[in-house]
Coordinates of C-alpha atoms in Angstrom, one line a residue:
Chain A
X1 CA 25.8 7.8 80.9
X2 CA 29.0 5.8 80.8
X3 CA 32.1 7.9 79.6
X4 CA 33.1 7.3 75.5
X5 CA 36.7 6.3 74.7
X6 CA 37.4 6.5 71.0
X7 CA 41.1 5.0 69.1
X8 CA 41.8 5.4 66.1
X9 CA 44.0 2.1 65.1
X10 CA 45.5 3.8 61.6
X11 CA 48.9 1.3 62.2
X12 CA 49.2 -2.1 61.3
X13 CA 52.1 -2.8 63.0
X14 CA 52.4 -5.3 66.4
X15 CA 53.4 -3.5 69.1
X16 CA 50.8 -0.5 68.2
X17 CA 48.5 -2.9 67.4
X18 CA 48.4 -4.8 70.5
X19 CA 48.9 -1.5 72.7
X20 CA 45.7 0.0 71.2
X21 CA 43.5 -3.1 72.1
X22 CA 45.3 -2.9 75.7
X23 CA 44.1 0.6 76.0
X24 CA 40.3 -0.8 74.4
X25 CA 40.5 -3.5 77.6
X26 CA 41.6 -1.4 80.2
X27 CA 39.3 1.4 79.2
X28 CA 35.8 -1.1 78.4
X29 CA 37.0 -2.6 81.9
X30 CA 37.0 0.9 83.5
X31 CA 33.5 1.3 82.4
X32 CA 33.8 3.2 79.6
X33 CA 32.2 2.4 76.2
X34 CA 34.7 1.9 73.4
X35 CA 34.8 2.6 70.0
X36 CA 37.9 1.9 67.7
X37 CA 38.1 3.2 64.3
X38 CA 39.9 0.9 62.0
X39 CA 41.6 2.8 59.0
X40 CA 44.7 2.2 56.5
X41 CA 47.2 -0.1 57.6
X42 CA 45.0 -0.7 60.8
X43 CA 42.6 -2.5 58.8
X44 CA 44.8 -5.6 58.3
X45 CA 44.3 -6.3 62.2
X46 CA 41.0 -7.1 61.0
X47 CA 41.6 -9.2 58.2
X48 CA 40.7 -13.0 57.7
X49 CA 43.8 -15.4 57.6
X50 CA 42.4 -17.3 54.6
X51 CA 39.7 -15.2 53.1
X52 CA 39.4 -15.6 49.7
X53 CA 40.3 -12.4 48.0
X54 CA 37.5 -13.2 45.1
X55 CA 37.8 -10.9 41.7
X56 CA 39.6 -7.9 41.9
X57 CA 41.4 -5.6 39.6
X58 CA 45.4 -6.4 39.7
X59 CA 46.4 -3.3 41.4
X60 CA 43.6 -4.2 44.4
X61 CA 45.1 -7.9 44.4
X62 CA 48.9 -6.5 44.4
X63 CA 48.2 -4.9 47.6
X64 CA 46.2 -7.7 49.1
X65 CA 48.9 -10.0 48.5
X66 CA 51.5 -7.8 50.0
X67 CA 49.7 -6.8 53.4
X68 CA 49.5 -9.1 56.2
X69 CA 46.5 -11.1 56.7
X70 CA 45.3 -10.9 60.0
X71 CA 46.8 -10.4 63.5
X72 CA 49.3 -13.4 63.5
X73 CA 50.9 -11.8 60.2
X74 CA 51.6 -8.2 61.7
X75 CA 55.5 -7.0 61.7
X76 CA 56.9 -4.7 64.4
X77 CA 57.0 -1.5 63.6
X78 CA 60.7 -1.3 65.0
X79 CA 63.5 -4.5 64.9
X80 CA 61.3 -6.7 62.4
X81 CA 64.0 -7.9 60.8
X82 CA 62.2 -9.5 58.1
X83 CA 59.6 -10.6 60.3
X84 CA 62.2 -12.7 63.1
X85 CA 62.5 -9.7 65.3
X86 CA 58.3 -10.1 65.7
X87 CA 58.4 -13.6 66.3
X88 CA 61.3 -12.7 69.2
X89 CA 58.7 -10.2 70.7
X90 CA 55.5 -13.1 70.5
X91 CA 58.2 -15.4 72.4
X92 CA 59.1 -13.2 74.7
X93 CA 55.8 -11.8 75.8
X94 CA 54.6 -15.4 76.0
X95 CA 57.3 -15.9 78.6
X96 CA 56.1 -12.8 80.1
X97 CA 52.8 -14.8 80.5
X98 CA 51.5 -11.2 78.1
X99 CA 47.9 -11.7 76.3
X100 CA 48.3 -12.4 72.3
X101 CA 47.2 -10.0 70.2
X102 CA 44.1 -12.7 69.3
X103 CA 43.4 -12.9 72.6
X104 CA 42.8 -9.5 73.4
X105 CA 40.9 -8.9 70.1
X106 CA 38.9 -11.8 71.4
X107 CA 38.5 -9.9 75.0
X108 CA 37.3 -6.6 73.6
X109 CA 34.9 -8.3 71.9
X110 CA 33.6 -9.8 75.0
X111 CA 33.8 -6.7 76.3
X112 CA 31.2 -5.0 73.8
X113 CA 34.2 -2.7 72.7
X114 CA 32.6 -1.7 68.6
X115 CA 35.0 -2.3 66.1
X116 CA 34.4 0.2 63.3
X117 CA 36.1 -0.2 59.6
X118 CA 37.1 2.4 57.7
X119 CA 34.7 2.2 53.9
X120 CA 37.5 4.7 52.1
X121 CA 40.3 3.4 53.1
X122 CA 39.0 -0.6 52.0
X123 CA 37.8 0.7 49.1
X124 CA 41.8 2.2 48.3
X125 CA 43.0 -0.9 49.1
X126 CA 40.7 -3.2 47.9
X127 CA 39.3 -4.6 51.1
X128 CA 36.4 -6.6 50.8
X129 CA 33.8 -6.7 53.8
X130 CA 33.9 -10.7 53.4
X131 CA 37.6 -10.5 54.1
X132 CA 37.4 -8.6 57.5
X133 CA 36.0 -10.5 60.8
X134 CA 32.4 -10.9 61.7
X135 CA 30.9 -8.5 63.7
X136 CA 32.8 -5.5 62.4
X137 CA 30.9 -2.3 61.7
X138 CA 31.6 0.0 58.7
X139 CA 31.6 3.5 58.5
X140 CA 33.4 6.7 57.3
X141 CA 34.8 10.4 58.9
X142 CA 31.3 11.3 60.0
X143 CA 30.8 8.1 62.6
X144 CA 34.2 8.3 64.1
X145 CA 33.4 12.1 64.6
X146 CA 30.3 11.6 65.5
X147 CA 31.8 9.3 68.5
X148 CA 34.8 11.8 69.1
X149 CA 32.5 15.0 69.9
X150 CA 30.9 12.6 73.0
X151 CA 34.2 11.3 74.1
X152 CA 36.3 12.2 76.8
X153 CA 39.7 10.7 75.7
X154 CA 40.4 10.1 71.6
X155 CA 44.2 8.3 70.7
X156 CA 45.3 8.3 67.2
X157 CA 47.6 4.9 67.1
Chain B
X1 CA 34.7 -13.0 104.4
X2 CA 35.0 -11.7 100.7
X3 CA 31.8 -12.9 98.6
X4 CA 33.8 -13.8 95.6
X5 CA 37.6 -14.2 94.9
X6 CA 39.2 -13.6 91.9
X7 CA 42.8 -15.1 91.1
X8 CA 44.7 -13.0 88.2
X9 CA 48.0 -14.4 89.5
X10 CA 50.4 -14.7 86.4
X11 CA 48.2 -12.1 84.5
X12 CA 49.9 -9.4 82.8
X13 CA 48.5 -5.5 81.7
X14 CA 45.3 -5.4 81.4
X15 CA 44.1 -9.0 82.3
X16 CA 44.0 -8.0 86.0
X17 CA 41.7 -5.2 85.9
X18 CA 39.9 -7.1 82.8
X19 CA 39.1 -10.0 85.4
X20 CA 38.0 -7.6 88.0
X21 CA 35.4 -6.1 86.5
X22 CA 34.2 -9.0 85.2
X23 CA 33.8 -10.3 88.9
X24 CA 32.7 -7.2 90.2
X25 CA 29.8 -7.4 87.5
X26 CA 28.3 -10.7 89.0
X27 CA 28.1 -8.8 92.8
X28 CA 25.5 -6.6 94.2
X29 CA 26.6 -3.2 95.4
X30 CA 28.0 -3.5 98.7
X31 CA 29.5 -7.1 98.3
X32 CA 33.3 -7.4 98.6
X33 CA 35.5 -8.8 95.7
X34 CA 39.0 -10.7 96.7
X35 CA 41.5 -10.0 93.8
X36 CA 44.7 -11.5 94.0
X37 CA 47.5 -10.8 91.5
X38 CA 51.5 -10.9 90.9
X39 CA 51.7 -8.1 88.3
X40 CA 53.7 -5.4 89.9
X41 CA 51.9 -3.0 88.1
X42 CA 48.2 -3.7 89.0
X43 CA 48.8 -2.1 92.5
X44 CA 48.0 1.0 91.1
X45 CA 46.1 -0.5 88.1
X46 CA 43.4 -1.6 90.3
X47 CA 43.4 1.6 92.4
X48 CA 42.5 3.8 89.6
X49 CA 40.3 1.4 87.8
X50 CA 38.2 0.9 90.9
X51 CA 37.9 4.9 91.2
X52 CA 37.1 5.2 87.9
X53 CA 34.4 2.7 88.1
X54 CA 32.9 3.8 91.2
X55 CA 34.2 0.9 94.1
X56 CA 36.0 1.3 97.0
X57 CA 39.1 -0.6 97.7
X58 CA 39.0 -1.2 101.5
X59 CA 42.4 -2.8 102.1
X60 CA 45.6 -3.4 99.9
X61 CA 48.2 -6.4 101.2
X62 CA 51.4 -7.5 100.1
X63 CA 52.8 -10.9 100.8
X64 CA 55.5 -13.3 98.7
X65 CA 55.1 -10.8 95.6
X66 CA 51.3 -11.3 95.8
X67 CA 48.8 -9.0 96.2
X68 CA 45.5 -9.3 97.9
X69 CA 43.1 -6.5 97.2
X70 CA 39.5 -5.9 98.8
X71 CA 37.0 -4.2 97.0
X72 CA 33.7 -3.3 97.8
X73 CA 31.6 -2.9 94.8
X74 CA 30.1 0.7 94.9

């Protein structure tokens, strides 16, 4: 049986962001099945750029409004600067000829890493399942740790 | 004679061992892989991901900050 790898992605900031789903990469391309567990602030990695956020009470829509929307929208979580310090960081790694943070969501998929979303957390913050990408999986404590127990190596991000 | 080259010149963290096993995956056991890349890093990269996967890297070469790697897939 191949070796588990499990992350927890509870960040939604840029640089942890895309260092998790370089971890998910390098670990589905060592052979090891992946599992990342998608809760809090993470959950905005996984959010639709235009998903409508349909009828919600004000508080759930406050925070909707406020949190970025999707990958492209994430802040560092040092040097933002309002947001130009993580448009520096897409420019340089560009130059650097460094994967997007799309891009390697778009790998891991490939790669048959699961993406699992946290049901608590969306339901604090108002997070539909029609406003998260296709293909994600939902669950709660009991699936991550029921993942966890099998794997050899767990990161909390 | 390698029985399938990969290029993952230009690639940075984790596209070079990304791309390897996604070559390695069309081979039969025994075939060799060519990778070639420019990330300084992936000379150990691609040691320790071929352990951990299970292949043997028969020869490593260096040559105008490129670096030719033969893998036999295990």
């Amino acid at each position: 049986m191949a070796d588990k790898t499990t992350i927890i992605v509870f960040s939604g900031d840029l640089d942890k962001a895309m260092a998790s789903f370089i971890i998910a990469n390098g670990a589905a391309a060592m052979g090891s099945e992946v599992t990342m567990f998608f809760t809090f602030w993470g959950l905005n990695i996984l959010r639709k750029e235009n998903a409508a956020p349909g009828k919600k009470p004000w508080m759930e829509r406050l925070f909707g409004a406020m949190m970025p929307k999707g990958p492209e929208r994430l802040g560092l979580s040092k040097l933002n600067m309002g947001g130009l310090g993580a448009k520096m960081m897409k420019w340089a790694m560009r130059r650097k000829n460094v994967s997007t943070l799309p891009q390697l969501i778009e790998m891991a998929r490939e790669q048959g890493v699961k993406l699992v979303a946290c049901t608590m957390s969306m339901d604090v913050l108002g997070i539909r399942p029609e406003e998260l990408i296709d293909g994600v999986d939902f669950g709660g404590v009991a699936a991550y740790l029921g993942e966890a127990y099998d794997a050899k190596l767990n990161l909390f991000i | 004679m390698a029985d399938l080259v990969v290029d993952a010149r230009g690639l940075s963290c984790p596209m070079p061992i990304v791309k390897a096993k996604k070559g390695i995956d069309s081979l039969q056991p025994g075939q060799v892989m060519e990778l070639i890349t420019t990330d300084k890093g992936s000379v150990n990269d691609v040691q320790a991901w071929a352990k951990q996967a299970g292949h043997e890297v028969l020869s490593v070469e260096e040559r105008n900050g490129e670096y030719r790697f033969r893998i036999q897939k295990g």
